[in-house]
CSV table of C-alpha atoms in Angstrom, one decimal:
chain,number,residue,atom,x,y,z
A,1,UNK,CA,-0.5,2.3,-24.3
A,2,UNK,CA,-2.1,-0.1,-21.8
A,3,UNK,CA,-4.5,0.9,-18.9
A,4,UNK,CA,-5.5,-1.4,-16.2
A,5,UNK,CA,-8.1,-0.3,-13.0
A,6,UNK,CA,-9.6,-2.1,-9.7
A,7,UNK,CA,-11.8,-0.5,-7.5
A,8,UNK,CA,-10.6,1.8,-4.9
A,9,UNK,CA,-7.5,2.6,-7.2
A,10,UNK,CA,-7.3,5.9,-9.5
A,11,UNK,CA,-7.0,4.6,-13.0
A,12,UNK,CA,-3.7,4.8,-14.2
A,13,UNK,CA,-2.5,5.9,-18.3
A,14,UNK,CA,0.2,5.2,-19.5
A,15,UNK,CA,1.9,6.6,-22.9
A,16,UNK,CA,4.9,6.6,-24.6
A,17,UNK,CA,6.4,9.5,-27.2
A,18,UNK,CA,9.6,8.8,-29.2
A,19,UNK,CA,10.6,8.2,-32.7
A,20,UNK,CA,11.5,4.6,-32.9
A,21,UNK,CA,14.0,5.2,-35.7
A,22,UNK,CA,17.3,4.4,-35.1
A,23,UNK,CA,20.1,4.9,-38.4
A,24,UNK,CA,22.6,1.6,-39.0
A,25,UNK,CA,24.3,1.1,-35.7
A,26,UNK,CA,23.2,3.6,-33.7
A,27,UNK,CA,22.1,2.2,-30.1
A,28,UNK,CA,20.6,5.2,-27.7
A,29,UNK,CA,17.1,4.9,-27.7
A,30,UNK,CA,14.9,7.6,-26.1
A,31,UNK,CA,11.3,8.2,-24.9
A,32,UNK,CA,9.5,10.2,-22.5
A,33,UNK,CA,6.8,8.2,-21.0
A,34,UNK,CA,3.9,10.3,-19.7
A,35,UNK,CA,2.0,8.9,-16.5
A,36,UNK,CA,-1.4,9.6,-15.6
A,37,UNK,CA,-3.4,8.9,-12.5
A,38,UNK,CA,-7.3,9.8,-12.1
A,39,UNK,CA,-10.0,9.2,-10.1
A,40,UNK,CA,-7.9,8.7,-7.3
A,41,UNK,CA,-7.2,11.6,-4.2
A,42,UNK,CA,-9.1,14.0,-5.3
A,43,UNK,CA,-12.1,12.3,-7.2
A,44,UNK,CA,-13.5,11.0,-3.5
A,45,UNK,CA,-11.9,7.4,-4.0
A,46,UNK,CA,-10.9,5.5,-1.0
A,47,UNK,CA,-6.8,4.5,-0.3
A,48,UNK,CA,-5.6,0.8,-1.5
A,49,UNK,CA,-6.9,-1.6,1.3
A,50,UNK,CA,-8.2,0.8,3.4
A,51,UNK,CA,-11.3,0.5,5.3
A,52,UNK,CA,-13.5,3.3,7.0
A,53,UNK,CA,-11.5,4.8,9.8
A,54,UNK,CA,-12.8,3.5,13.2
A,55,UNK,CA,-13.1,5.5,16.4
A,56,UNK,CA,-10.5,3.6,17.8
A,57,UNK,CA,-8.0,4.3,15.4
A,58,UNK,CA,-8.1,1.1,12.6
A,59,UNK,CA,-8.2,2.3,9.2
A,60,UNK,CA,-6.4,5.2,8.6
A,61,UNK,CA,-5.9,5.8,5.0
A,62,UNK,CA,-2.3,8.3,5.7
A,63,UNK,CA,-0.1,9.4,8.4
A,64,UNK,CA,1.2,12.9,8.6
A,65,UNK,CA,4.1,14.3,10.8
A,66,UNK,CA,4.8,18.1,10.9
A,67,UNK,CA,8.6,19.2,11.8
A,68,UNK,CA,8.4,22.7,13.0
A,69,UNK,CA,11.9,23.9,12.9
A,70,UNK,CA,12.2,25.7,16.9
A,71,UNK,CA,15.7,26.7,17.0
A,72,UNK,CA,16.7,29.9,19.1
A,73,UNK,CA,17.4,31.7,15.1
A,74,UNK,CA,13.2,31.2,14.6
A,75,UNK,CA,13.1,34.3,16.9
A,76,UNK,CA,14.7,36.8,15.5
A,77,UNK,CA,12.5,38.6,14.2
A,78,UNK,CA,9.9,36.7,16.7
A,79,UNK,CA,6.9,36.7,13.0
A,80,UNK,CA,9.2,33.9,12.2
A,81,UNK,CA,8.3,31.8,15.2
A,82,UNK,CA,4.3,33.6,14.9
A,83,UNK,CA,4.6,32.0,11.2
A,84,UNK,CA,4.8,28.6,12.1
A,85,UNK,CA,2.6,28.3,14.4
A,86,UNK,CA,0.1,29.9,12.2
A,87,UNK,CA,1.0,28.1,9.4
A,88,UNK,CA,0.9,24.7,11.8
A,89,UNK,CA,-2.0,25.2,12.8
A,90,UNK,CA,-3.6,25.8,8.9
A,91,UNK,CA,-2.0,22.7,8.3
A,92,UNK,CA,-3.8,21.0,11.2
A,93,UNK,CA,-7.1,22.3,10.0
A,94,UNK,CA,-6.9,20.8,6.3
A,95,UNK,CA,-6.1,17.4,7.7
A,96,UNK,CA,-9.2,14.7,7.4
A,97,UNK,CA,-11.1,13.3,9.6
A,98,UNK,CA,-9.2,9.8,10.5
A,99,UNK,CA,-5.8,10.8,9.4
A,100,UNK,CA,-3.1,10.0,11.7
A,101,UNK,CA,-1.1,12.8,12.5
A,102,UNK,CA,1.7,14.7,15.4
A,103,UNK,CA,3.4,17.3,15.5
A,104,UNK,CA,7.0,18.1,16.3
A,105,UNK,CA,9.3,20.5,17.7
A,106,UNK,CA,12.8,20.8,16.0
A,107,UNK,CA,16.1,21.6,17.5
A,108,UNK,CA,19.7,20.1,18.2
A,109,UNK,CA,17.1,17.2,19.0
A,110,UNK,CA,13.2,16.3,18.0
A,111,UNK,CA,10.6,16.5,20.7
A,112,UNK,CA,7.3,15.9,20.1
A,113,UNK,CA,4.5,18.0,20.6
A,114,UNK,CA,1.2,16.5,20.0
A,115,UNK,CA,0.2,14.2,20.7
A,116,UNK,CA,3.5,13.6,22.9
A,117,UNK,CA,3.2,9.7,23.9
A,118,UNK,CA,5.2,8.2,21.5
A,119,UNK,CA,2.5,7.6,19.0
A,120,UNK,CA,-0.2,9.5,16.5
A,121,UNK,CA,-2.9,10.9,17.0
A,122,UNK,CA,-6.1,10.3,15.1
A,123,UNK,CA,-7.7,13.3,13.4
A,124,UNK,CA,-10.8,14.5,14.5
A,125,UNK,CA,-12.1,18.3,15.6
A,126,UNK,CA,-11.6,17.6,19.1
A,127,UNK,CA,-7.4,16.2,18.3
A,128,UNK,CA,-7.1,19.0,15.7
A,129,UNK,CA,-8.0,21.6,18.2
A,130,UNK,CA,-5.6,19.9,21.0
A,131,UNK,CA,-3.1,19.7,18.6
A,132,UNK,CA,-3.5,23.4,17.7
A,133,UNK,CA,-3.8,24.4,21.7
A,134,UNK,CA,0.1,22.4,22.2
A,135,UNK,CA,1.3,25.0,19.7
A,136,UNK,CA,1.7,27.5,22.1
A,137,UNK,CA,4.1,25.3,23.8
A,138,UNK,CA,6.3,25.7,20.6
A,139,UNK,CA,9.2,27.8,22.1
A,140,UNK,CA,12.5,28.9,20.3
A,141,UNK,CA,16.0,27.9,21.9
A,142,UNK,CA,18.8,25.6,20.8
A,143,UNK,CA,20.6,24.6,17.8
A,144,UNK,CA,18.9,22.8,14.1
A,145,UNK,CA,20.1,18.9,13.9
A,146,UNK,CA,17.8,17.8,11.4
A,147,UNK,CA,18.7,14.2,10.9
A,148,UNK,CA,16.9,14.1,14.2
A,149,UNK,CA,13.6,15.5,12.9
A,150,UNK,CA,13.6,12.8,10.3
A,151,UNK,CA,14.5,10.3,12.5
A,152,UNK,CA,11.9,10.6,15.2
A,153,UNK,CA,9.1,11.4,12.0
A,154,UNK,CA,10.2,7.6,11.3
A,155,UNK,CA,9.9,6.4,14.5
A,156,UNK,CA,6.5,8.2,14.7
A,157,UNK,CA,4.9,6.9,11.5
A,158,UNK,CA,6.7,3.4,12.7
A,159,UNK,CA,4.1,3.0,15.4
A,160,UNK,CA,1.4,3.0,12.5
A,161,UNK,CA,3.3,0.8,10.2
A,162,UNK,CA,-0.6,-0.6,8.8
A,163,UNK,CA,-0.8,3.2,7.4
A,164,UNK,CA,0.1,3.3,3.2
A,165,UNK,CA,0.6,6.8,2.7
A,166,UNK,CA,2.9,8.5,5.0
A,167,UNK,CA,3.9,12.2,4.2
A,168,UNK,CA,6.2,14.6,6.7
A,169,UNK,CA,6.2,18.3,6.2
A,170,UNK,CA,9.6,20.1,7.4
A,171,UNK,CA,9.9,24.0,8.0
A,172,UNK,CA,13.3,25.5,8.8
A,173,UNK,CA,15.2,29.0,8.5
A,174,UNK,CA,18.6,28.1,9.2
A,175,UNK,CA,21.5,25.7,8.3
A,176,UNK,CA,21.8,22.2,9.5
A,177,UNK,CA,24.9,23.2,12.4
A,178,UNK,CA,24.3,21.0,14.9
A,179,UNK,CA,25.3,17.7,13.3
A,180,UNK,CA,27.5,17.0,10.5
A,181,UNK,CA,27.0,16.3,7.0
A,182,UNK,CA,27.4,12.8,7.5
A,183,UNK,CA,25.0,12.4,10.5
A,184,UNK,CA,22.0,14.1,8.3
A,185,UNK,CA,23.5,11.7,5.0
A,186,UNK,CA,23.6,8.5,7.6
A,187,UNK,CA,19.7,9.7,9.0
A,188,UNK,CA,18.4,10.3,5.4
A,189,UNK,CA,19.4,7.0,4.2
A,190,UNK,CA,17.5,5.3,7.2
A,191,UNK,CA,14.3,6.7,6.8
A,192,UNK,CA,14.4,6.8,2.5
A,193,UNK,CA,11.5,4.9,1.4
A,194,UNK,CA,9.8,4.9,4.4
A,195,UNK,CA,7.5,8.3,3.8
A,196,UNK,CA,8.0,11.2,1.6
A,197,UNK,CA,9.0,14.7,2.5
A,198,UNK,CA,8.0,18.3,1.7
A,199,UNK,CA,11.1,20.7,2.9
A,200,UNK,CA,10.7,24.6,3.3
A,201,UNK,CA,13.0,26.9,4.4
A,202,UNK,CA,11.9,30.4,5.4
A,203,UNK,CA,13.9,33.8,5.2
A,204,UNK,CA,17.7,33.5,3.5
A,205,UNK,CA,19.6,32.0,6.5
A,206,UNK,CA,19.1,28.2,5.2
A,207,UNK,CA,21.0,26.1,2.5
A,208,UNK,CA,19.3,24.7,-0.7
A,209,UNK,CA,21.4,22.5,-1.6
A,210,UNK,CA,20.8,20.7,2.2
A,211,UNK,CA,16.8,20.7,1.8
A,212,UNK,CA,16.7,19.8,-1.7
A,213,UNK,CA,19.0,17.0,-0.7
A,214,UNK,CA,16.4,15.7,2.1
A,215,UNK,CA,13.6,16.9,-0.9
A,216,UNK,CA,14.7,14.3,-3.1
A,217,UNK,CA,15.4,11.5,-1.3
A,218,UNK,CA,11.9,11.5,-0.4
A,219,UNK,CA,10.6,11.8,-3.4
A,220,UNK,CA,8.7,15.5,-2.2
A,221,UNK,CA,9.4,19.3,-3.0
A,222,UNK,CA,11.5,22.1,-1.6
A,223,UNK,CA,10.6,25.8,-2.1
A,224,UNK,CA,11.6,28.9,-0.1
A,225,UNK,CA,9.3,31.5,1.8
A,226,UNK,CA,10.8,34.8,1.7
A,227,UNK,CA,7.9,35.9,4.8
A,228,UNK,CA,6.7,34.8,7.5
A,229,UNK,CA,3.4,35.7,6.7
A,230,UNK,CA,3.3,33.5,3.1
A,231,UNK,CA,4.0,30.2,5.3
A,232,UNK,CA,0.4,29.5,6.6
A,233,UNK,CA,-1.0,29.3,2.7
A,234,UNK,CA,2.1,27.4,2.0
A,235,UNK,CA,1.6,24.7,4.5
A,236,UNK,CA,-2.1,24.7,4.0
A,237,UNK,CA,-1.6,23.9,0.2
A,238,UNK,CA,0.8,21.2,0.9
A,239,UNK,CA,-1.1,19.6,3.4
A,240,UNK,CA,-3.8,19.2,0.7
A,241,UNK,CA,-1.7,17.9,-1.4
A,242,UNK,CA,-0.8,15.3,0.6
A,243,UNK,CA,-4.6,14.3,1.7
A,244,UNK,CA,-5.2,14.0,-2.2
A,245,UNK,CA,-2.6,11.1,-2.6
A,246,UNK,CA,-4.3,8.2,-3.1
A,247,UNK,CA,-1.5,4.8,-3.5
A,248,UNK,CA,1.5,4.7,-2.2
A,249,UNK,CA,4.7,3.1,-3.3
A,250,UNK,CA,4.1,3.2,-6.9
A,251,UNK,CA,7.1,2.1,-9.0
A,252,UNK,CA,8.4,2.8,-12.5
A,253,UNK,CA,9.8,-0.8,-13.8
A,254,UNK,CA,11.6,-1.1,-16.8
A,255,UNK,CA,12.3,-4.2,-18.5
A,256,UNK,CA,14.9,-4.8,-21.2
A,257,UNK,CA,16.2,-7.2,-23.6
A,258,UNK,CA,19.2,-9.4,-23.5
A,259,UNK,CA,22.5,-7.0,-23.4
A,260,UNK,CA,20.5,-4.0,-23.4
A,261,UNK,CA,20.9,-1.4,-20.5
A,262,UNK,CA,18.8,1.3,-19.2
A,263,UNK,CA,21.2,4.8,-19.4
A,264,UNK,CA,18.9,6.9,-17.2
A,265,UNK,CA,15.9,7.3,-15.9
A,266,UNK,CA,14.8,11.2,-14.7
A,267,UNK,CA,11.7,12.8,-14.0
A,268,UNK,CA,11.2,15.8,-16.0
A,269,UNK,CA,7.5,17.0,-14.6
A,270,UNK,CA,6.4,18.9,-12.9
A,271,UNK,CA,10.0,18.7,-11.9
A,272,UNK,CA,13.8,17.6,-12.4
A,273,UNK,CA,14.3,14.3,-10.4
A,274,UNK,CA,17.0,12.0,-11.5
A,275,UNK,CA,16.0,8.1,-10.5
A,276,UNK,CA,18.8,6.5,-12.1
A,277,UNK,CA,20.7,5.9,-8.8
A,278,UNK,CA,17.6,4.5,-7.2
A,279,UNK,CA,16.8,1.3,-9.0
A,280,UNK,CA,16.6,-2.0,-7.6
A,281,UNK,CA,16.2,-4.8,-9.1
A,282,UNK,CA,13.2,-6.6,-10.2
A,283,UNK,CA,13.8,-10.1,-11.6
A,284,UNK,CA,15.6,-10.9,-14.9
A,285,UNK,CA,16.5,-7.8,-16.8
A,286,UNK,CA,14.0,-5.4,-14.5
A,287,UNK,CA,14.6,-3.1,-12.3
A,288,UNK,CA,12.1,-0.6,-10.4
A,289,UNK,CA,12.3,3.0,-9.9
A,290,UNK,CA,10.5,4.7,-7.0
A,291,UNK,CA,7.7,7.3,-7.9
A,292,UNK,CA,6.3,7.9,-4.5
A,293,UNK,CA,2.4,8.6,-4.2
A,294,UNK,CA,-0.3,9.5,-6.1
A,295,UNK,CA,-3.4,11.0,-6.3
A,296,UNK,CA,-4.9,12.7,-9.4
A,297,UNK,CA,-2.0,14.0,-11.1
A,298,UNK,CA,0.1,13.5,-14.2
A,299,UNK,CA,4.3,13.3,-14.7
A,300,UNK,CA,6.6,12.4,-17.5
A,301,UNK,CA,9.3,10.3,-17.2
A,302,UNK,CA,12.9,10.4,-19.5
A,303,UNK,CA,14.1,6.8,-20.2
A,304,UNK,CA,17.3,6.2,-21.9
A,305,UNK,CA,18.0,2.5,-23.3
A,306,UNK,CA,21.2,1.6,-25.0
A,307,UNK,CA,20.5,-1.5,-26.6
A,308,UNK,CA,22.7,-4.0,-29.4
A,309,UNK,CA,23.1,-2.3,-33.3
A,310,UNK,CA,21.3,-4.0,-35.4
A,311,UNK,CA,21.1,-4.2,-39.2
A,312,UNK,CA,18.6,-1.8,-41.4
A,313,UNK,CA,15.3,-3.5,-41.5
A,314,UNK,CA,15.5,-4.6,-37.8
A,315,UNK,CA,12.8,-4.0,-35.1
A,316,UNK,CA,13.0,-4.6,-31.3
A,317,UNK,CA,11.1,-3.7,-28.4
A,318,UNK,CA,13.6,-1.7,-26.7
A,319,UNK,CA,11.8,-1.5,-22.8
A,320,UNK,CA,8.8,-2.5,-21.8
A,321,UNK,CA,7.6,0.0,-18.8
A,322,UNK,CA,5.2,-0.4,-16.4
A,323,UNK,CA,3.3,1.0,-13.2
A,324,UNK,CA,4.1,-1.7,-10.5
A,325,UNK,CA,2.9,-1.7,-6.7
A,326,UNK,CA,5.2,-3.8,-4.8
A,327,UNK,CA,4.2,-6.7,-2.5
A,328,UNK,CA,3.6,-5.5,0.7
A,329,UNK,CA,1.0,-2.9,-1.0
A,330,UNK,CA,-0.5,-5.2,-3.6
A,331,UNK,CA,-1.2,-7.9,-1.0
A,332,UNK,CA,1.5,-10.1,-1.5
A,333,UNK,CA,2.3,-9.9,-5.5
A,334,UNK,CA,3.9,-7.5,-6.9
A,335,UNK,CA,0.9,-5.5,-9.3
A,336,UNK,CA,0.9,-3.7,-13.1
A,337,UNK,CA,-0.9,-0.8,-13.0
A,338,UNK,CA,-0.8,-0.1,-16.2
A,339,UNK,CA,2.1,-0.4,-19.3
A,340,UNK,CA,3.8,0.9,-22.1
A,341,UNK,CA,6.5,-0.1,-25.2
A,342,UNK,CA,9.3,1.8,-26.1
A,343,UNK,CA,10.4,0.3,-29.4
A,344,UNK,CA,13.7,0.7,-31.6
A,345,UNK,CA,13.8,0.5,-35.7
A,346,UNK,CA,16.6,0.4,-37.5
A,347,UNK,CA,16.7,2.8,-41.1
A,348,UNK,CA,18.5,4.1,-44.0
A,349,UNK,CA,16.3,6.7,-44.3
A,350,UNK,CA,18.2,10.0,-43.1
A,351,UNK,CA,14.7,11.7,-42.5
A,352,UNK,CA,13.2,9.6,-40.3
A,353,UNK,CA,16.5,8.7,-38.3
A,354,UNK,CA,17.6,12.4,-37.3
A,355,UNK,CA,13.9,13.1,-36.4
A,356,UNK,CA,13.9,14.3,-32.6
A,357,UNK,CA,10.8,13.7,-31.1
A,358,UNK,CA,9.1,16.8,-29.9
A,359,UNK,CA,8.4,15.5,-26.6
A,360,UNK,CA,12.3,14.4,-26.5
A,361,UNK,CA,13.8,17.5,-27.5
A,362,UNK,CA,11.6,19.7,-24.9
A,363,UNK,CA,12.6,17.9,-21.7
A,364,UNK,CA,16.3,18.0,-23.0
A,365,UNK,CA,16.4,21.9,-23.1
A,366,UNK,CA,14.4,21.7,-19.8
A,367,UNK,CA,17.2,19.8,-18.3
A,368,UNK,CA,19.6,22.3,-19.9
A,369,UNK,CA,17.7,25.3,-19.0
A,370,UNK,CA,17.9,23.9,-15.1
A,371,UNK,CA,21.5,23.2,-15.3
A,372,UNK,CA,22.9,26.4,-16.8
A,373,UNK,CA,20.3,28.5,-14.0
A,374,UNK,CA,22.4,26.3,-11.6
A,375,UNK,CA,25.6,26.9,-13.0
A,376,UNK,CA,25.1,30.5,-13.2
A,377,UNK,CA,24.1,30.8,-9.9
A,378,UNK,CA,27.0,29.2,-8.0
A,379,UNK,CA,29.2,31.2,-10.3
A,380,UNK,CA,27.2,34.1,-9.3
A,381,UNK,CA,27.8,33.4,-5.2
A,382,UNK,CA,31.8,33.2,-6.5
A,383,UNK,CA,31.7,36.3,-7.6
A,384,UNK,CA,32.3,35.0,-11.2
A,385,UNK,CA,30.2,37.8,-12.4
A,386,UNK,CA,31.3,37.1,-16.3
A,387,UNK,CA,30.4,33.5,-15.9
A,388,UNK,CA,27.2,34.0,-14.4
A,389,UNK,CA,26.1,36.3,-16.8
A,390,UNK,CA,26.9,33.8,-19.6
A,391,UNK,CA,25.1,31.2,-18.0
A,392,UNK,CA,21.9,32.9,-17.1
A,393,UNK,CA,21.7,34.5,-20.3
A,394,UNK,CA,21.3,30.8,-22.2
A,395,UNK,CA,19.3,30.2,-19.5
A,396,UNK,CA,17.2,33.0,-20.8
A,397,UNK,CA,17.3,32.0,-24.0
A,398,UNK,CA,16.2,27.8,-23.4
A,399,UNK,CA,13.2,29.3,-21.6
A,400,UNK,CA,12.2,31.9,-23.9
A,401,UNK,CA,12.6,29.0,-26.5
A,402,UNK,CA,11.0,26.3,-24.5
A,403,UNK,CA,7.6,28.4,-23.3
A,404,UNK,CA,8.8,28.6,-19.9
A,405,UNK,CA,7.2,31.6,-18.6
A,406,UNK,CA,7.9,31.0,-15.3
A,407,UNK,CA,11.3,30.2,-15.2
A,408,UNK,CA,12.2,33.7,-17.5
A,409,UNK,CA,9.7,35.1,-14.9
A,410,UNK,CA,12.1,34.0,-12.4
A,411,UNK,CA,15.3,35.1,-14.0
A,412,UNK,CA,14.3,38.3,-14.5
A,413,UNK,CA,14.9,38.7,-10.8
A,414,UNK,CA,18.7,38.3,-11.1
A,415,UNK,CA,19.4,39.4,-14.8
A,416,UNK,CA,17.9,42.5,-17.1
A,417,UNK,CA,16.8,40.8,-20.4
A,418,UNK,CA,18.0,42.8,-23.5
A,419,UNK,CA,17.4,40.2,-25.9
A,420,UNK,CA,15.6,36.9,-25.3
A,421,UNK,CA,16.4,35.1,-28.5
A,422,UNK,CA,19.8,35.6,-28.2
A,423,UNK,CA,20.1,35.3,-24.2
A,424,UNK,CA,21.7,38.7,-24.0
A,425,UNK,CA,21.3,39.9,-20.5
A,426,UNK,CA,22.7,42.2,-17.8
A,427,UNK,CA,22.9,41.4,-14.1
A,428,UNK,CA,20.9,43.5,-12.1
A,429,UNK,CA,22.8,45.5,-9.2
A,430,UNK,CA,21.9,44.5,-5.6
A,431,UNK,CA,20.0,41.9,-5.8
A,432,UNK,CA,18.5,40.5,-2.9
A,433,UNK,CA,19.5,37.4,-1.5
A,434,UNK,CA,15.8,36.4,-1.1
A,435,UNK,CA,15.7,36.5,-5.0
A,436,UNK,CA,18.8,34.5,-5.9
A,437,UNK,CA,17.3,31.7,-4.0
A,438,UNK,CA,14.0,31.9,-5.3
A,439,UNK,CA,15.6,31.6,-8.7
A,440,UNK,CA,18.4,28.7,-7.0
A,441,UNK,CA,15.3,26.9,-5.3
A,442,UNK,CA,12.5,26.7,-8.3
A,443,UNK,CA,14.9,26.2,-11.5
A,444,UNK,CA,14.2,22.7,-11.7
A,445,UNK,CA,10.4,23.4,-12.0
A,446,UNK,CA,9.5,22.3,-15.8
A,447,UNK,CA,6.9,23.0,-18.3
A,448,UNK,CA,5.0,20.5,-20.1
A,449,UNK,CA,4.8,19.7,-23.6
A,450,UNK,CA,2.3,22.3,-25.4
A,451,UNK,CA,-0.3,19.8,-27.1
C-alpha cells in the first residue's frame, strides 16, 4: 500500500487483497483493490486549484445542472409535477454558496429555466431564491427527448469550462419517446466524461434499463421513487452528495508487464460498474480507467490480470495500480495519488494455490447475486414464471450467504422465502409493478467485505 497527499486534496489509501499464489501454469491473477479518500468533501477541504469564490463569479469549486423532466405525462396525477418542483427547490437550497448552478425544463427539447441566458448562475441566497421563484414557470406539455437534456447540461457546464467538478441531476417518469435509441446513444457519447450524472425516474411509467444506461456512462446512480412525495429528500440527499465531492477526474491506471493483459476491471462498491470498456491508454503497457469524483468516501475495485505461466518458484509483480489525475487537472502532468501492487507467485503447494481470497470470493457472489436478480427479473416480465423463480431463489440464497441484508430485504418483495439456505422460494401473487423495479433498479447495490 502507498499513500501520497498535497494540500487541498483528501488523502487518498490505497490497498490491495488477493492471494498471490498461483499453481504451475495457471495465469489469472485476481485482486480487489480498495480505494479510500478522506479529508476531502466533507472534512471542510477546498477543491484542487480552486480559489475563494469571488462575487463576480471566478472561483467556483463545482457546477451543477438540474433536468426536471416537464413532459405533458408529469401531470397526471398533477403531485407528480408538485414533486418536482418541491424537490427542485430542496435541491436548490442545499447548494453552496459560490456553486454554479441552472436549472432546466425537459421535454421533446431542453429549455432552461434559471438562470435562462445561456449561462450559470452563481449560488448565493438571493440566486437560490430566484431560481426557486422560476419554478413556478415549470409547466407540463410535450413529449421526453432526453438526449436533449444532456446535451444542453453540456452546453451549460461548457460556458464554465474553469469549473472541476461538474454534476447533473435528471428526474423523469416516463420513457425516452421522442427520439430514438440512437439519438439518446449518439447524445450520451458526446457529453461522457464531461460531468457525471444522477438519473431518477418517478412512478412505474419509465425504463431502467434507459436511465441506468445514461447512470453509467456518467459514472453516477439510478434509483426509482415510487411517490411523489419521497422526491424532495431524494434530491436533497443527492445534491449533498454532490457538494461533498472534492477532485474530479480521478483515474484508476493499471500497469502491466510485458505480454500480460488486464481481463477486467469492475467496480464492485458501493455498486456494480463494469470499466473494462472504458480504458484508454496511458503510455507503454497502461491504461486508465475513469472513477469520476471524490469526496470522503471509499470503493473497491475487481482487477483481472492474465499474465505469462511461469515455473514453480517464480514471482512477478503482476499490475501496479494507481490513483492518477490527468493533465488538465494536475496542472499539466499527469499525478499519482496514491498506489498499490498486485503480485503473482507461482506454487506446488495445493493449499496455498486453491486459497480464494475472502475479499475475492465476496465480490464474485455479489456479481452473481446481481446477475441472477437480473435474470430472474426479465424472465419474470416474460412471463417465464418457472425461470424466474429459479433465478430469484439463488438469488436468495447468494445474499443470505453473502450478508446482504438489503438485497434479501428487496427480494422479499417479489418472492416468499421458504428456505434461505437453499434459495427455495415462492413468487408472491400481484405484485406491484412499483416493487419489481425497486428490486430491477437497486440489485447491483453491494455489500462490503465484513472486517
Amino acid at each position: 500500500m502507498a499513500t501520497l497527499a498535497k494540500p487541498n486534496l483528501p488523502r487518498f489509501d490505497v490497498e490491495i487483497f488477493q492471494n498471490e499464489y498461483l499453481a504451475d501454469g495457471a495465469r489469472e491473477v485476481n485482486a480487489i483493490v480498495t480505494v479510500t479518500a478522506t479529508g476531502g468533501g466533507t472534512s471542510g477541504g477546498r477543491p484542487l486549484g480552486v480559489v475563494d469564490a469571488a462575487p463576480g463569479g471566478a472561483g467556483q469549486s463545482a457546477a451543477v445542472v438540474l433536468l426536471v423532466d416537464c413532459s405533458g405525462s408529469m401531470d397526471y396525477p398533477s403531485s407528480k409535477l408538485r414533486g418536482a418542483r418541491e424537490a427542485t427547490a430542496a435541491a436548490i437550497d442545499t447548494i453552496r454558496d459560490g456553486v454554479a448552478f441552472a436549472v432546466v425544463a425537459g421535454t421533446h427539447e431542453a429549455r432552461e429555466v434559471f438562470p435562462g441566458d445561456g449561462t450559470l448562475a452563481v449560488a448565493s441566497a438571493d440566486t437560490r431564491a430566484r431560481a426557486k421563484e422560476s419554478l413556478r414557470r415549470l409547466t407540463a406539455a410535450g413529449g421526453t427527448a432526453m438526449g436533449s437534456w444532456l446535451t444542453k447540461a453540456d452546453q451549460l457546464f461548457l460556458t464554465r469550462a474553469d469549473i472541476p467538478i461538474r454534476h447533473a441531476i435528471l428526474l423523469t417518469d416516463g420513457n425516452n419517446e421522442h427520439e430514438t435509441a440512437a439519438d439518446l446513444e449518439r447524445a450520451i457519447g458526446r457529453v461522457t466524461g464531461h460531468f457525471t450524472a444522477d438519473c431518477r425516474g418517478v412512478g412505474t411509467d419509465w425504463r431502467v434499463e434507459e436511465l441506468r444506461k445514461i447512470a453509467s456512462a456518467l459514472l453516477g446512480t439510478v434509483d426509482i421513487v415510487p411517490e411523489p412525495s419521497g422526491l424532495a429528500e431524494d434530491f436533497r440527499s443527492m445534491m449533498a452528495g454532490a457538494m461533498g465531492k472534492q477532485v474530479a477526474d480521478v483515474a484508476l491506471r493499471i500497469w502491466t508487464p510485458a505480454n500480460a493483459v488486464v481481463k477486467f476491471v469492475k467496480q464492485v462498491a458501493p455498486a456494480l460498474e463494469d470499466l473494462t470498456a472504458r480504458r484508454s491508454e496511458a503510455g507503454p503497457r497502461a491504461g486508465d480507467y475513469p472513477t469520476g469524483s471524490w469526496g470522503d468516501e471509499s470503493r473497491d475495485y475487481h482487477v483481472c490480470v492474465e499474465v505469462p505461466s511461469a515455473a514453480v518458484g517464480n514471482e512477478m509483480l503482476a499490475a501496479r495500480v494507481s490513483l492518477v489525475l490527468p493533465p488538465s487537472v494536475a496542472g499539466g502532468t499527469p499525478e499519482v495519488l496514491s498506489q498499490g501492487l498486485v503480485k503473482a507467485v507461482w506454487t506446488d503447494d495445493l493449499a496455498s494455490s486453491t486459497r480464494i481470497s475472502p475479499q475475492v470470493a465476496h465480490y464474485t457472489g455479489q456479481a452473481e447475486l446481481a446477475a441472477a436478480v437480473r435474470e430472474g427479473m426479465e424472465a419474470h416480465r416474460a412471463g417465464d414464471v418457472g425461470r424466474a423463480t429459479a433465478r430469484l431463489g439463488a438469488a436468495v440464497r447468494i445474499a443470505h450467504e453473502t450478508g446482504n441484508e438489503g438485497t434479501f430485504r428487496l427480494l422479499q418483495k417479489v418472492v416468499d422465502v421458504v428456505d434461505p439456505r437453499e434459495g427455495t422460494v415462492r413468487f408472491r401473487k400481484n405484485v406491484s409493478e412499483a416493487d419489481s423495479m425497486i428490486v430491477e433498479t437497486r440489485s447491483t447495490k453491494t455489500v462490503r467485505v465484513k472486517k
